């Protein structure tokens, strides 16, 4: 045992999650080719390593190795798809909100809705699998959130765990699940 407290580990995890999110968001601003790849010179072995990392993160955050037609998965996936469709219909980005029924910034509900929408996009059997419009809505929601909540010089709001770990993790999951949209 190293003697690290749980609080230390949570802070370290939050710093890592925030750093990963910042890196992912910075990568989103990187000029890209028509195929969606960074326009800079990325060695193939580095690209392969990151592709494997993205694939593994996707498996962990969305799940894999299940039969989408078998119960209870079929019912749960259909419910997730219905929730994602409701969230997309209700989404109305404005200066001070992303959904009119939520306070802004909602560090728990807003990232959770974006994550649900992204999972519905990525998982089979949701009725929204691969829906480009849904992925675009998730991307727009993430952009809206990062420009208005996690902008440079932003003052942390709410609970420290939600600010440093919870919201960044859900936003990162959502960004990863929709890919380069």
CSV table of C-alpha atoms in Angstrom, one decimal:
chain,number,residue,atom,x,y,z
A,1,UNK,CA,0.0,0.0,0.0
A,2,UNK,CA,1.4,3.4,-0.9
A,3,UNK,CA,-0.4,5.4,1.7
A,4,UNK,CA,-2.4,7.5,-0.8
A,5,UNK,CA,-5.7,8.7,0.5
A,6,UNK,CA,-8.9,8.3,-1.5
A,7,UNK,CA,-9.1,12.0,-1.8
A,8,UNK,CA,-5.6,12.1,-3.4
A,9,UNK,CA,-6.6,9.4,-5.8
A,10,UNK,CA,-9.8,11.2,-6.8
A,11,UNK,CA,-8.0,14.4,-7.3
A,12,UNK,CA,-5.4,12.7,-9.4
A,13,UNK,CA,-8.1,11.0,-11.4
A,14,UNK,CA,-9.9,14.4,-11.9
A,15,UNK,CA,-6.7,16.0,-13.0
A,16,UNK,CA,-6.1,13.2,-15.4
A,17,UNK,CA,-9.7,13.3,-16.8
A,18,UNK,CA,-9.5,17.1,-17.1
A,19,UNK,CA,-6.2,16.8,-18.9
A,20,UNK,CA,-7.5,14.1,-21.2
A,21,UNK,CA,-10.6,16.2,-22.0
A,22,UNK,CA,-8.5,19.3,-22.6
A,23,UNK,CA,-6.3,17.3,-24.9
A,24,UNK,CA,-9.3,15.9,-26.7
A,25,UNK,CA,-10.8,19.3,-27.1
A,26,UNK,CA,-7.5,20.8,-28.3
A,27,UNK,CA,-7.3,17.9,-30.8
A,28,UNK,CA,-10.8,18.9,-32.0
A,29,UNK,CA,-9.4,22.3,-33.0
A,30,UNK,CA,-6.5,20.7,-34.9
A,31,UNK,CA,-6.7,21.3,-38.7
A,32,UNK,CA,-7.9,18.0,-40.3
A,33,UNK,CA,-7.8,16.4,-43.8
A,34,UNK,CA,-11.0,15.5,-45.7
A,35,UNK,CA,-10.8,12.1,-44.1
A,36,UNK,CA,-11.0,13.6,-40.6
A,37,UNK,CA,-7.3,12.9,-39.8
A,38,UNK,CA,-5.0,15.6,-38.4
A,39,UNK,CA,-3.3,17.4,-41.2
A,40,UNK,CA,0.1,17.3,-39.4
A,41,UNK,CA,2.6,14.5,-39.8
A,42,UNK,CA,1.5,11.8,-37.3
A,43,UNK,CA,3.7,8.6,-37.5
A,44,UNK,CA,1.6,5.6,-38.3
A,45,UNK,CA,2.6,3.7,-35.1
A,46,UNK,CA,1.4,6.7,-33.0
A,47,UNK,CA,-1.9,6.8,-34.9
A,48,UNK,CA,-2.3,3.0,-34.5
A,49,UNK,CA,-1.6,3.3,-30.7
A,50,UNK,CA,-4.2,6.1,-30.4
A,51,UNK,CA,-6.7,4.2,-32.5
A,52,UNK,CA,-6.3,1.2,-30.1
A,53,UNK,CA,-6.8,3.5,-27.1
A,54,UNK,CA,-9.9,5.0,-28.6
A,55,UNK,CA,-11.3,1.6,-29.4
A,56,UNK,CA,-10.7,0.3,-25.9
A,57,UNK,CA,-12.2,3.5,-24.3
A,58,UNK,CA,-15.2,3.1,-26.5
A,59,UNK,CA,-15.6,-0.6,-25.3
A,60,UNK,CA,-15.3,0.4,-21.7
A,61,UNK,CA,-17.6,3.4,-21.9
A,62,UNK,CA,-20.3,1.9,-24.1
A,63,UNK,CA,-19.9,-1.8,-23.6
A,64,UNK,CA,-19.3,-4.6,-26.0
A,65,UNK,CA,-19.7,-8.3,-26.4
A,66,UNK,CA,-23.5,-8.5,-25.9
A,67,UNK,CA,-26.4,-9.6,-28.1
A,68,UNK,CA,-28.5,-6.5,-28.8
A,69,UNK,CA,-31.5,-8.6,-29.7
A,70,UNK,CA,-31.5,-10.6,-26.4
A,71,UNK,CA,-33.2,-9.4,-23.3
A,72,UNK,CA,-32.6,-7.4,-21.2
A,73,UNK,CA,-30.3,-5.6,-23.7
A,74,UNK,CA,-33.0,-5.1,-26.3
A,75,UNK,CA,-35.3,-3.3,-23.9
A,76,UNK,CA,-32.5,-1.2,-22.4
A,77,UNK,CA,-31.2,-0.2,-25.8
A,78,UNK,CA,-34.6,0.8,-27.0
A,79,UNK,CA,-35.1,2.9,-23.8
A,80,UNK,CA,-31.7,4.5,-24.3
A,81,UNK,CA,-32.7,5.3,-27.9
A,82,UNK,CA,-36.0,6.8,-26.9
A,83,UNK,CA,-34.3,9.0,-24.2
A,84,UNK,CA,-31.7,10.2,-26.7
A,85,UNK,CA,-34.4,11.1,-29.2
A,86,UNK,CA,-36.3,13.1,-26.5
A,87,UNK,CA,-33.1,14.9,-25.5
A,88,UNK,CA,-32.3,15.7,-29.2
A,89,UNK,CA,-35.8,17.1,-29.8
A,90,UNK,CA,-35.7,19.2,-26.6
A,91,UNK,CA,-32.2,20.5,-27.1
A,92,UNK,CA,-32.3,24.3,-27.9
A,93,UNK,CA,-28.8,25.8,-27.5
A,94,UNK,CA,-29.0,29.4,-26.3
A,95,UNK,CA,-26.6,31.7,-24.6
A,96,UNK,CA,-27.4,30.5,-21.1
A,97,UNK,CA,-28.6,27.0,-21.7
A,98,UNK,CA,-28.5,23.9,-23.7
A,99,UNK,CA,-31.9,22.5,-22.6
A,100,UNK,CA,-34.6,24.9,-21.5
A,101,UNK,CA,-35.7,22.6,-18.6
A,102,UNK,CA,-32.2,22.5,-17.0
A,103,UNK,CA,-30.3,25.2,-15.1
A,104,UNK,CA,-27.0,26.1,-16.7
A,105,UNK,CA,-24.4,25.0,-16.2
A,106,UNK,CA,-25.8,21.7,-15.0
A,107,UNK,CA,-22.7,19.7,-14.2
A,108,UNK,CA,-24.5,16.4,-13.9
A,109,UNK,CA,-27.6,16.4,-16.1
A,110,UNK,CA,-26.3,18.1,-19.2
A,111,UNK,CA,-23.2,15.9,-19.6
A,112,UNK,CA,-25.3,12.9,-18.8
A,113,UNK,CA,-27.8,13.7,-21.5
A,114,UNK,CA,-25.0,14.2,-24.0
A,115,UNK,CA,-23.4,10.9,-23.0
A,116,UNK,CA,-26.8,9.1,-23.4
A,117,UNK,CA,-27.2,10.6,-26.9
A,118,UNK,CA,-23.7,9.5,-27.8
A,119,UNK,CA,-24.2,6.0,-26.5
A,120,UNK,CA,-27.5,5.8,-28.5
A,121,UNK,CA,-25.4,6.7,-31.6
A,122,UNK,CA,-22.7,4.2,-30.9
A,123,UNK,CA,-24.6,1.2,-29.6
A,124,UNK,CA,-26.6,-1.2,-31.8
A,125,UNK,CA,-30.3,-1.6,-31.3
A,126,UNK,CA,-31.2,1.9,-30.1
A,127,UNK,CA,-32.9,3.0,-33.3
A,128,UNK,CA,-30.4,5.8,-33.6
A,129,UNK,CA,-27.3,3.8,-34.3
A,130,UNK,CA,-25.0,5.7,-36.6
A,131,UNK,CA,-27.5,8.6,-36.9
A,132,UNK,CA,-25.3,11.5,-38.3
A,133,UNK,CA,-27.8,14.1,-37.1
A,134,UNK,CA,-27.7,12.8,-33.6
A,135,UNK,CA,-23.8,12.8,-33.6
A,136,UNK,CA,-24.0,16.4,-34.9
A,137,UNK,CA,-26.3,17.4,-32.0
A,138,UNK,CA,-23.9,15.8,-29.5
A,139,UNK,CA,-20.9,17.6,-31.1
A,140,UNK,CA,-22.8,20.9,-31.0
A,141,UNK,CA,-23.7,20.3,-27.4
A,142,UNK,CA,-20.1,19.5,-26.4
A,143,UNK,CA,-18.9,22.6,-28.2
A,144,UNK,CA,-21.7,24.7,-26.6
A,145,UNK,CA,-20.7,23.4,-23.2
A,146,UNK,CA,-16.9,23.9,-23.6
A,147,UNK,CA,-17.2,27.5,-24.9
A,148,UNK,CA,-19.6,28.5,-22.1
A,149,UNK,CA,-18.6,26.4,-19.1
A,150,UNK,CA,-15.1,25.1,-19.5
A,151,UNK,CA,-13.7,28.2,-21.3
A,152,UNK,CA,-10.3,29.6,-20.6
A,153,UNK,CA,-10.4,31.4,-17.3
A,154,UNK,CA,-13.7,29.7,-16.2
A,155,UNK,CA,-14.4,29.8,-12.5
A,156,UNK,CA,-15.1,26.3,-11.1
A,157,UNK,CA,-18.8,25.9,-10.3
A,158,UNK,CA,-20.7,23.6,-8.1
A,159,UNK,CA,-19.3,20.4,-6.5
A,160,UNK,CA,-15.6,20.0,-7.1
A,161,UNK,CA,-16.0,16.3,-8.1
A,162,UNK,CA,-18.6,17.2,-10.8
A,163,UNK,CA,-16.4,20.0,-12.0
A,164,UNK,CA,-13.1,18.1,-12.1
A,165,UNK,CA,-14.1,14.5,-12.7
A,166,UNK,CA,-17.8,13.8,-13.4
A,167,UNK,CA,-18.6,16.3,-16.2
A,168,UNK,CA,-15.3,16.0,-18.0
A,169,UNK,CA,-15.5,12.2,-18.0
A,170,UNK,CA,-19.1,12.2,-19.4
A,171,UNK,CA,-18.1,14.8,-22.0
A,172,UNK,CA,-15.0,12.8,-23.0
A,173,UNK,CA,-17.0,9.6,-23.3
A,174,UNK,CA,-19.5,11.5,-25.6
A,175,UNK,CA,-16.8,13.0,-27.7
A,176,UNK,CA,-15.1,9.6,-28.1
A,177,UNK,CA,-18.3,7.7,-28.9
A,178,UNK,CA,-19.3,10.0,-31.8
A,179,UNK,CA,-15.9,10.2,-33.3
A,180,UNK,CA,-14.8,13.0,-35.6
A,181,UNK,CA,-18.1,14.9,-36.1
